[in-house]
């Protein structure tokens, strides 16, 4: 069965592009689908101020294929040394859309992150005052807490205190994976919103161990039980305004993934819209795809909706995706486990 839909050009509100050669290799997959993306700052060293954000933004623009219109929206990486002045300068720069809280040790390159949330209270106050949104990697890092419970626990231990201290601070609960996070966001909207990834809409925790360990399905937060995946799917296909796309596409080379201490991260960018069109069609909700990919996020960030449209077409033969070459290495593209027929046709 073939098909064709046209949607407003989408935005990816959570994207890892890395730097150097990886950046040059992965960026084309994003710019053929997305008009803008919120760029994660967890480089080594991290992007901690407006100056570093601007330099990184320029490197991204320089890596863009010619004749492509793409706007990187930058984020600052919060550390316990971030100052109120850093926040004001970022807000004034006009190119920084948010600041990101990584609990130290929670994920890839988070060692410079925040150990005690109280340490950044003045920074949170300043963010609330200048209305710079806070993005959170929502997992506690206490080794005594089960890895599958770390997101739910984060709500009580970190999010709730921040909500009490700074009720007007706009918060994005990033890459949510649990039914508890879905309900929390619903009941704390509009100050709180959430990004949802493509992979968490497709895999549950069983996929990690299907016939053996599957490093290419390892990401953080980990995929959870099927009931949680169902809750995420219902949230996005229901068209609710507080949920929007952030792919968390996170490229790592094969040697970094297939390693005794392999990296967390799934490279979904090339298949992002193909997978989403498949899922929304399967749920009988294709008409709500555009809200999730192209409207809800822009409204939360108070950005203009993109002009221009993107056509998605459903063909008759499954798409093929090859690993991306990087030097003498490669990066595997996410395999959803079902054939993909939807693809981007052409921007109009
Ligand atoms: O799986 C993940 N990969 N989760 C994150 O939070 C970070 C990301 C990365 O940078 O590789
Ligand atoms: Zn991420």
Short mmCIF file of C-alpha atoms and ligand atoms in Angstrom, two decimals:
data_model
loop_
_atom_site.label_atom_id
_atom_site.label_comp_id
_atom_site.label_asym_id
_atom_site.label_seq_id
_atom_site.Cartn_x
_atom_site.Cartn_y
_atom_site.Cartn_z
CA UNK A 1 0.00 0.00 0.00
CA UNK A 2 1.44 3.37 -0.92
CA UNK A 3 0.74 6.71 0.69
CA UNK A 4 1.84 10.31 0.86
CA UNK A 5 1.55 12.99 3.53
CA UNK A 6 2.82 16.51 3.81
CA UNK A 7 3.80 17.93 7.19
CA UNK A 8 5.26 21.22 8.34
CA UNK A 9 9.07 20.87 8.46
CA UNK A 10 9.91 19.13 11.73
CA UNK A 11 12.29 19.96 14.60
CA UNK A 12 14.38 17.55 16.65
CA UNK A 13 14.48 18.89 20.19
CA UNK A 14 17.25 16.58 21.45
CA UNK A 15 20.17 15.67 19.22
CA UNK A 16 23.79 14.60 19.68
CA UNK A 17 25.95 15.64 16.74
CA UNK A 18 29.41 15.26 18.34
CA UNK A 19 32.21 17.11 16.54
CA UNK A 20 34.86 16.76 13.81
CA UNK A 21 34.45 13.89 11.37
CA UNK A 22 31.49 12.30 13.16
CA UNK A 23 29.64 15.62 13.00
CA UNK A 24 30.28 15.85 9.25
CA UNK A 25 29.08 12.30 8.69
CA UNK A 26 25.92 12.37 10.81
CA UNK A 27 24.63 15.88 10.08
CA UNK A 28 23.24 15.17 6.55
CA UNK A 29 20.76 12.63 7.94
CA UNK A 30 19.31 15.28 10.25
CA UNK A 31 19.19 18.21 7.84
CA UNK A 32 17.31 16.25 5.17
CA UNK A 33 14.46 15.84 7.65
CA UNK A 34 14.64 18.63 10.22
CA UNK A 35 14.65 22.41 9.95
CA UNK A 36 16.08 22.87 13.45
CA UNK A 37 17.56 20.74 16.20
CA UNK A 38 18.40 21.34 19.83
CA UNK A 39 22.06 20.35 20.05
CA UNK A 40 23.23 18.55 23.17
CA UNK A 41 26.36 20.00 24.79
CA UNK A 42 28.00 16.82 26.17
CA UNK A 43 31.24 17.12 24.22
CA UNK A 44 34.65 16.69 25.81
CA UNK A 45 35.14 19.33 27.14
CA UNK A 46 31.44 20.24 27.49
CA UNK A 47 29.85 23.42 26.09
CA UNK A 48 29.61 25.47 29.28
CA UNK A 49 29.19 29.05 28.10
CA UNK A 50 27.82 31.21 25.30
CA UNK A 51 31.24 31.60 23.70
CA UNK A 52 31.81 27.83 23.40
CA UNK A 53 28.22 27.42 22.19
CA UNK A 54 28.78 29.96 19.43
CA UNK A 55 32.01 28.30 18.29
CA UNK A 56 30.29 24.90 18.22
CA UNK A 57 27.32 26.39 16.35
CA UNK A 58 29.71 27.72 13.70
CA UNK A 59 31.34 24.30 13.33
CA UNK A 60 27.89 22.75 12.82
CA UNK A 61 26.93 25.35 10.22
CA UNK A 62 30.26 24.80 8.43
CA UNK A 63 29.54 21.06 8.32
CA UNK A 64 26.08 21.58 6.75
CA UNK A 65 25.74 20.44 3.18
CA UNK A 66 25.49 23.45 0.87
CA UNK A 67 22.11 24.94 0.03
CA UNK A 68 20.55 23.46 3.15
CA UNK A 69 18.67 25.64 5.59
CA UNK A 70 19.26 24.30 9.06
CA UNK A 71 19.23 26.09 12.40
CA UNK A 72 21.14 24.57 15.31
CA UNK A 73 19.60 25.63 18.63
CA UNK A 74 22.31 25.47 21.24
CA UNK A 75 22.28 24.29 24.87
CA UNK A 76 24.59 25.06 27.75
CA UNK A 77 25.91 22.23 29.92
CA UNK A 78 25.32 23.10 33.58
CA UNK A 79 28.14 22.40 36.02
CA UNK A 80 28.52 23.34 39.67
CA UNK A 81 30.69 26.21 38.41
CA UNK A 82 28.07 27.71 36.09
CA UNK A 83 27.36 31.30 37.10
CA UNK A 84 24.32 33.55 36.82
CA UNK A 85 26.37 35.61 34.37
CA UNK A 86 26.83 32.55 32.12
CA UNK A 87 23.06 32.21 32.05
CA UNK A 88 22.42 35.86 31.25
CA UNK A 89 25.03 35.84 28.48
CA UNK A 90 23.51 32.68 27.03
CA UNK A 91 20.01 34.13 27.12
CA UNK A 92 21.24 37.35 25.49
CA UNK A 93 23.16 35.50 22.76
CA UNK A 94 19.88 34.62 21.06
CA UNK A 95 21.26 31.29 19.78
CA UNK A 96 21.12 29.36 23.07
CA UNK A 97 17.68 27.88 23.62
CA UNK A 98 18.16 26.01 26.91
CA UNK A 99 20.57 24.79 29.57
CA UNK A 100 20.93 21.12 30.34
CA UNK A 101 21.19 19.42 33.70
CA UNK A 102 23.21 16.20 33.59
CA UNK A 103 23.38 14.55 37.00
CA UNK A 104 27.11 13.69 37.30
CA UNK A 105 27.72 10.11 36.18
CA UNK A 106 24.22 9.63 34.70
CA UNK A 107 25.33 9.13 31.10
CA UNK A 108 27.92 9.69 28.34
CA UNK A 109 30.28 12.59 29.18
CA UNK A 110 28.37 13.61 32.28
CA UNK A 111 31.34 13.66 34.66
CA UNK A 112 31.38 17.46 34.72
CA UNK A 113 27.67 17.47 35.57
CA UNK A 114 25.92 18.34 38.81
CA UNK A 115 26.47 16.26 41.96
CA UNK A 116 24.25 18.17 44.38
CA UNK A 117 21.23 19.90 42.92
CA UNK A 118 21.35 22.50 45.73
CA UNK A 119 24.67 23.70 44.29
CA UNK A 120 22.96 25.17 41.24
CA UNK A 121 20.04 26.87 42.98
CA UNK A 122 21.25 30.41 42.15
CA UNK A 123 21.62 29.35 38.51
CA UNK A 124 18.09 27.93 38.46
CA UNK A 125 16.82 31.20 39.95
CA UNK A 126 18.54 33.11 37.17
CA UNK A 127 17.17 30.81 34.50
CA UNK A 128 13.68 31.30 35.87
CA UNK A 129 14.20 35.09 35.89
CA UNK A 130 15.43 35.25 32.28
CA UNK A 131 13.03 32.50 31.15
CA UNK A 132 15.71 30.14 29.82
CA UNK A 133 14.26 26.61 29.79
CA UNK A 134 15.94 23.82 31.75
CA UNK A 135 16.40 20.45 30.04
CA UNK A 136 16.97 17.56 32.42
CA UNK A 137 18.48 14.14 31.99
CA UNK A 138 15.95 12.67 34.40
CA UNK A 139 17.72 9.85 36.21
CA UNK A 140 19.17 9.69 39.71
CA UNK A 141 22.70 8.33 39.89
CA UNK A 142 22.63 6.68 43.32
CA UNK A 143 24.18 3.23 42.70
CA UNK A 144 21.81 1.78 45.30
CA UNK A 145 18.82 2.58 43.06
CA UNK A 146 17.94 -0.05 40.49
CA UNK A 147 18.78 1.12 36.98
CA UNK A 148 15.19 0.61 35.83
CA UNK A 149 13.84 2.80 38.68
CA UNK A 150 16.14 5.78 38.24
CA UNK A 151 13.76 7.89 36.19
CA UNK A 152 10.78 7.45 38.49
CA UNK A 153 12.97 8.23 41.51
CA UNK A 154 14.27 11.41 39.82
CA UNK A 155 10.76 12.86 39.91
CA UNK A 156 10.69 12.86 43.73
CA UNK A 157 14.35 13.52 44.43
CA UNK A 158 15.15 16.22 41.88
CA UNK A 159 12.19 17.43 39.83
CA UNK A 160 9.79 18.06 42.67
CA UNK A 161 12.26 20.17 44.68
CA UNK A 162 13.09 22.22 41.55
CA UNK A 163 9.36 22.74 40.86
CA UNK A 164 8.93 24.04 44.43
CA UNK A 165 11.96 26.33 44.30
CA UNK A 166 11.22 27.65 40.80
CA UNK A 167 7.56 27.18 39.87
CA UNK A 168 7.88 29.41 36.78
CA UNK A 169 10.99 27.73 35.42
CA UNK A 170 10.11 25.91 32.19
CA UNK A 171 11.45 22.37 32.28
CA UNK A 172 11.84 19.70 29.62
CA UNK A 173 11.95 16.21 31.08
CA UNK A 174 14.14 14.67 28.38
CA UNK A 175 13.69 11.29 26.70
CA UNK A 176 11.07 10.00 29.12
CA UNK A 177 10.67 6.23 29.33
CA UNK A 178 8.04 5.51 32.00
CA UNK A 179 4.30 5.78 32.52
CA UNK A 180 5.11 7.68 35.75
CA UNK A 181 6.98 10.36 33.81
CA UNK A 182 4.12 10.62 31.30
CA UNK A 183 1.62 11.28 34.12
CA UNK A 184 3.95 13.67 35.89
CA UNK A 185 4.40 15.76 32.76
CA UNK A 186 0.66 15.76 32.05
CA UNK A 187 -0.10 17.06 35.51
CA UNK A 188 2.69 19.67 35.54
CA UNK A 189 2.06 21.09 32.09
CA UNK A 190 2.45 23.79 30.79
CA UNK A 191 5.58 24.57 32.86
CA UNK A 192 6.84 21.04 32.29
CA UNK A 193 7.00 19.27 28.92
CA UNK A 194 8.81 16.16 27.72
CA UNK A 195 10.72 14.90 24.74
CA UNK A 196 10.15 11.34 23.60
CA UNK A 197 12.61 9.47 21.38
CA UNK A 198 11.93 7.26 18.40
CA UNK A 199 13.65 4.24 19.93
CA UNK A 200 11.71 4.36 23.21
CA UNK A 201 8.51 4.22 21.16
CA UNK A 202 9.75 1.01 19.52
CA UNK A 203 11.83 -1.10 21.91
CA UNK A 204 11.13 -2.36 25.39
CA UNK A 205 13.68 -3.87 27.77
CA UNK A 206 13.28 -7.35 26.30
CA UNK A 207 14.88 -6.11 23.08
CA UNK A 208 18.13 -5.59 24.97
CA UNK A 209 18.47 -9.34 25.53
CA UNK A 210 16.83 -10.86 22.44
CA UNK A 211 18.82 -14.07 21.97
CA UNK A 212 21.94 -12.40 23.40
CA UNK A 213 23.04 -8.98 24.56
CA UNK A 214 22.19 -6.23 22.03
CA UNK A 215 24.54 -3.28 22.46
CA UNK A 216 22.83 -1.33 19.69
CA UNK A 217 19.69 -1.12 21.82
CA UNK A 218 21.65 0.14 24.84
CA UNK A 219 20.87 3.74 25.66
CA UNK A 220 20.19 5.81 28.74
CA UNK A 221 17.62 5.94 30.11
CA UNK A 222 17.24 2.22 29.45
CA UNK A 223 14.12 1.06 27.65
CA UNK A 224 11.58 -0.16 30.21
CA UNK A 225 8.73 -2.72 30.29
CA UNK A 226 6.19 -2.94 27.48
CA UNK A 227 3.50 -1.16 29.55
CA UNK A 228 5.73 1.89 29.65
CA UNK A 229 6.33 1.82 25.90
CA UNK A 230 2.56 1.66 25.46
CA UNK A 231 2.13 4.72 27.70
CA UNK A 232 4.65 6.67 25.60
CA UNK A 233 2.96 5.65 22.38
CA UNK A 234 -0.46 6.68 23.69
CA UNK A 235 0.95 10.05 24.77
CA UNK A 236 2.43 10.88 21.38
CA UNK A 237 -0.28 9.47 19.12
CA UNK A 238 -2.91 11.21 21.28
CA UNK A 239 -1.51 14.54 20.07
CA UNK A 240 -1.07 16.02 23.57
CA UNK A 241 0.73 19.36 23.43
CA UNK A 242 3.22 18.68 26.24
CA UNK A 243 4.97 15.85 24.37
CA UNK A 244 7.25 16.44 21.43
CA UNK A 245 10.02 14.81 19.45
CA UNK A 246 13.58 14.74 20.68
CA UNK A 247 15.31 11.83 18.97
CA UNK A 248 18.31 11.65 21.32
CA UNK A 249 20.06 10.27 18.25
CA UNK A 250 23.46 9.47 19.77
CA UNK A 251 26.11 8.16 17.37
CA UNK A 252 28.97 6.04 18.68
CA UNK A 253 31.50 4.12 16.58
CA UNK A 254 31.31 0.34 16.52
CA UNK A 255 34.42 0.02 18.67
CA UNK A 256 32.85 2.25 21.32
CA UNK A 257 29.61 0.21 21.27
CA UNK A 258 31.11 -3.30 21.02
CA UNK A 259 33.35 -2.97 23.99
CA UNK A 260 33.52 -4.54 27.48
CA UNK A 261 32.22 -1.18 28.73
CA UNK A 262 30.17 -0.14 25.72
CA UNK A 263 28.74 3.36 25.30
CA UNK A 264 25.05 4.19 25.73
CA UNK A 265 23.42 5.71 22.69
CA UNK A 266 21.40 4.75 19.63
CA UNK A 267 21.92 6.41 16.26
CA UNK A 268 18.36 6.91 15.04
CA UNK A 269 18.64 10.11 12.98
CA UNK A 270 18.58 8.48 9.50
CA UNK A 271 15.37 6.54 10.24
CA UNK A 272 13.61 8.98 12.56
CA UNK A 273 10.72 10.13 10.40
CA UNK A 274 10.38 6.76 8.62
CA UNK A 275 9.88 5.08 11.98
CA UNK A 276 7.48 7.73 13.26
CA UNK A 277 5.29 7.65 10.14
CA UNK A 278 5.14 3.86 10.52
CA UNK A 279 4.13 4.06 14.19
CA UNK A 280 1.55 6.81 13.75
CA UNK A 281 0.03 5.04 10.76
CA UNK A 282 -0.17 1.79 12.70
CA UNK A 283 -1.97 3.63 15.51
CA UNK A 284 -4.40 5.21 13.04
CA UNK A 285 -3.03 8.65 13.99
CA UNK A 286 -1.06 9.86 10.97
CA UNK A 287 -2.94 13.16 11.19
CA UNK A 288 -1.30 13.76 14.60
CA UNK A 289 2.28 13.18 13.47
CA UNK A 290 2.76 16.84 12.61
CA UNK A 291 1.82 18.04 16.11
CA UNK A 292 4.46 15.76 17.62
CA UNK A 293 7.24 16.53 15.13
CA UNK A 294 6.60 20.11 14.08
CA UNK A 295 4.34 22.05 16.45
CA UNK A 296 4.34 21.08 20.13
CA UNK A 297 8.06 21.58 20.66
CA UNK A 298 8.28 24.88 18.85
CA UNK A 299 5.36 26.19 20.89
CA UNK A 300 6.96 25.12 24.16
CA UNK A 301 10.24 26.82 23.21
CA UNK A 302 8.30 29.86 21.94
CA UNK A 303 9.81 29.61 18.49
CA UNK A 304 8.06 30.37 15.25
CA UNK A 305 6.64 27.30 13.57
CA UNK A 306 8.77 26.39 10.57
CA UNK A 307 7.61 27.52 7.19
CA UNK A 308 7.84 25.00 4.39
CA UNK A 309 6.70 21.44 4.32
CA UNK A 310 8.16 17.99 4.07
CA UNK A 311 6.56 15.23 2.06
CA UNK A 312 6.70 11.67 3.33
CA UNK A 313 5.98 8.90 0.89
CA UNK A 314 5.26 5.28 1.48
CA UNK A 315 6.87 3.07 -1.14
CA UNK A 316 6.51 -0.59 -1.94
CA UNK A 317 9.97 -1.86 -1.07
CA UNK A 318 11.65 -1.63 2.34
CA UNK A 319 14.34 1.01 2.85
CA UNK A 320 17.93 -0.09 3.35
CA UNK A 321 20.30 1.71 5.68
CA UNK A 322 24.04 1.09 5.62
CA UNK A 323 26.40 1.82 8.51
CA UNK A 324 27.98 5.25 8.20
CA UNK A 325 31.74 5.22 7.60
CA UNK A 326 33.87 7.29 9.98
CA UNK A 327 37.61 6.98 9.26
CA UNK A 328 38.27 3.25 9.36
CA UNK A 329 35.30 2.76 11.65
CA UNK A 330 31.55 2.82 11.20
CA UNK A 331 28.35 3.83 13.01
CA UNK A 332 25.35 1.47 12.98
CA UNK A 333 21.93 2.89 12.23
CA UNK A 334 19.03 1.89 14.53
CA UNK A 335 17.19 -1.21 13.33
CA UNK A 336 13.54 -0.94 14.42
CA UNK A 337 13.02 -4.67 13.85
CA UNK A 338 10.37 -4.16 11.17
CA UNK A 339 10.63 -3.06 7.54
CA UNK A 340 10.33 0.67 6.86
CA UNK A 341 8.40 1.90 3.83
CA UNK A 342 7.94 5.59 4.63
CA UNK A 343 10.67 7.96 3.48
CA UNK A 344 11.26 11.66 3.04
CA UNK A 345 10.42 12.69 -0.52
CA UNK A 346 11.45 16.29 -1.02
CA UNK A 347 11.10 19.56 0.83
CA UNK A 348 8.51 21.82 -0.82
O1 LIG B 1 21.95 6.86 25.42
C1 LIG B 1 22.38 8.00 25.59
N1 LIG B 1 23.40 8.50 24.86
N2 LIG B 1 21.85 8.74 26.56
C2 LIG B 1 22.36 9.92 26.89
O2 LIG B 1 21.83 10.52 27.79
C3 LIG B 1 23.58 10.44 26.23
C4 LIG B 1 23.75 9.88 24.92
C5 LIG B 1 25.14 10.09 24.34
O3 LIG B 1 25.63 11.24 24.40
O4 LIG B 1 25.71 9.15 23.81
ZN1 LIG B 2 20.80 12.75 24.92
#
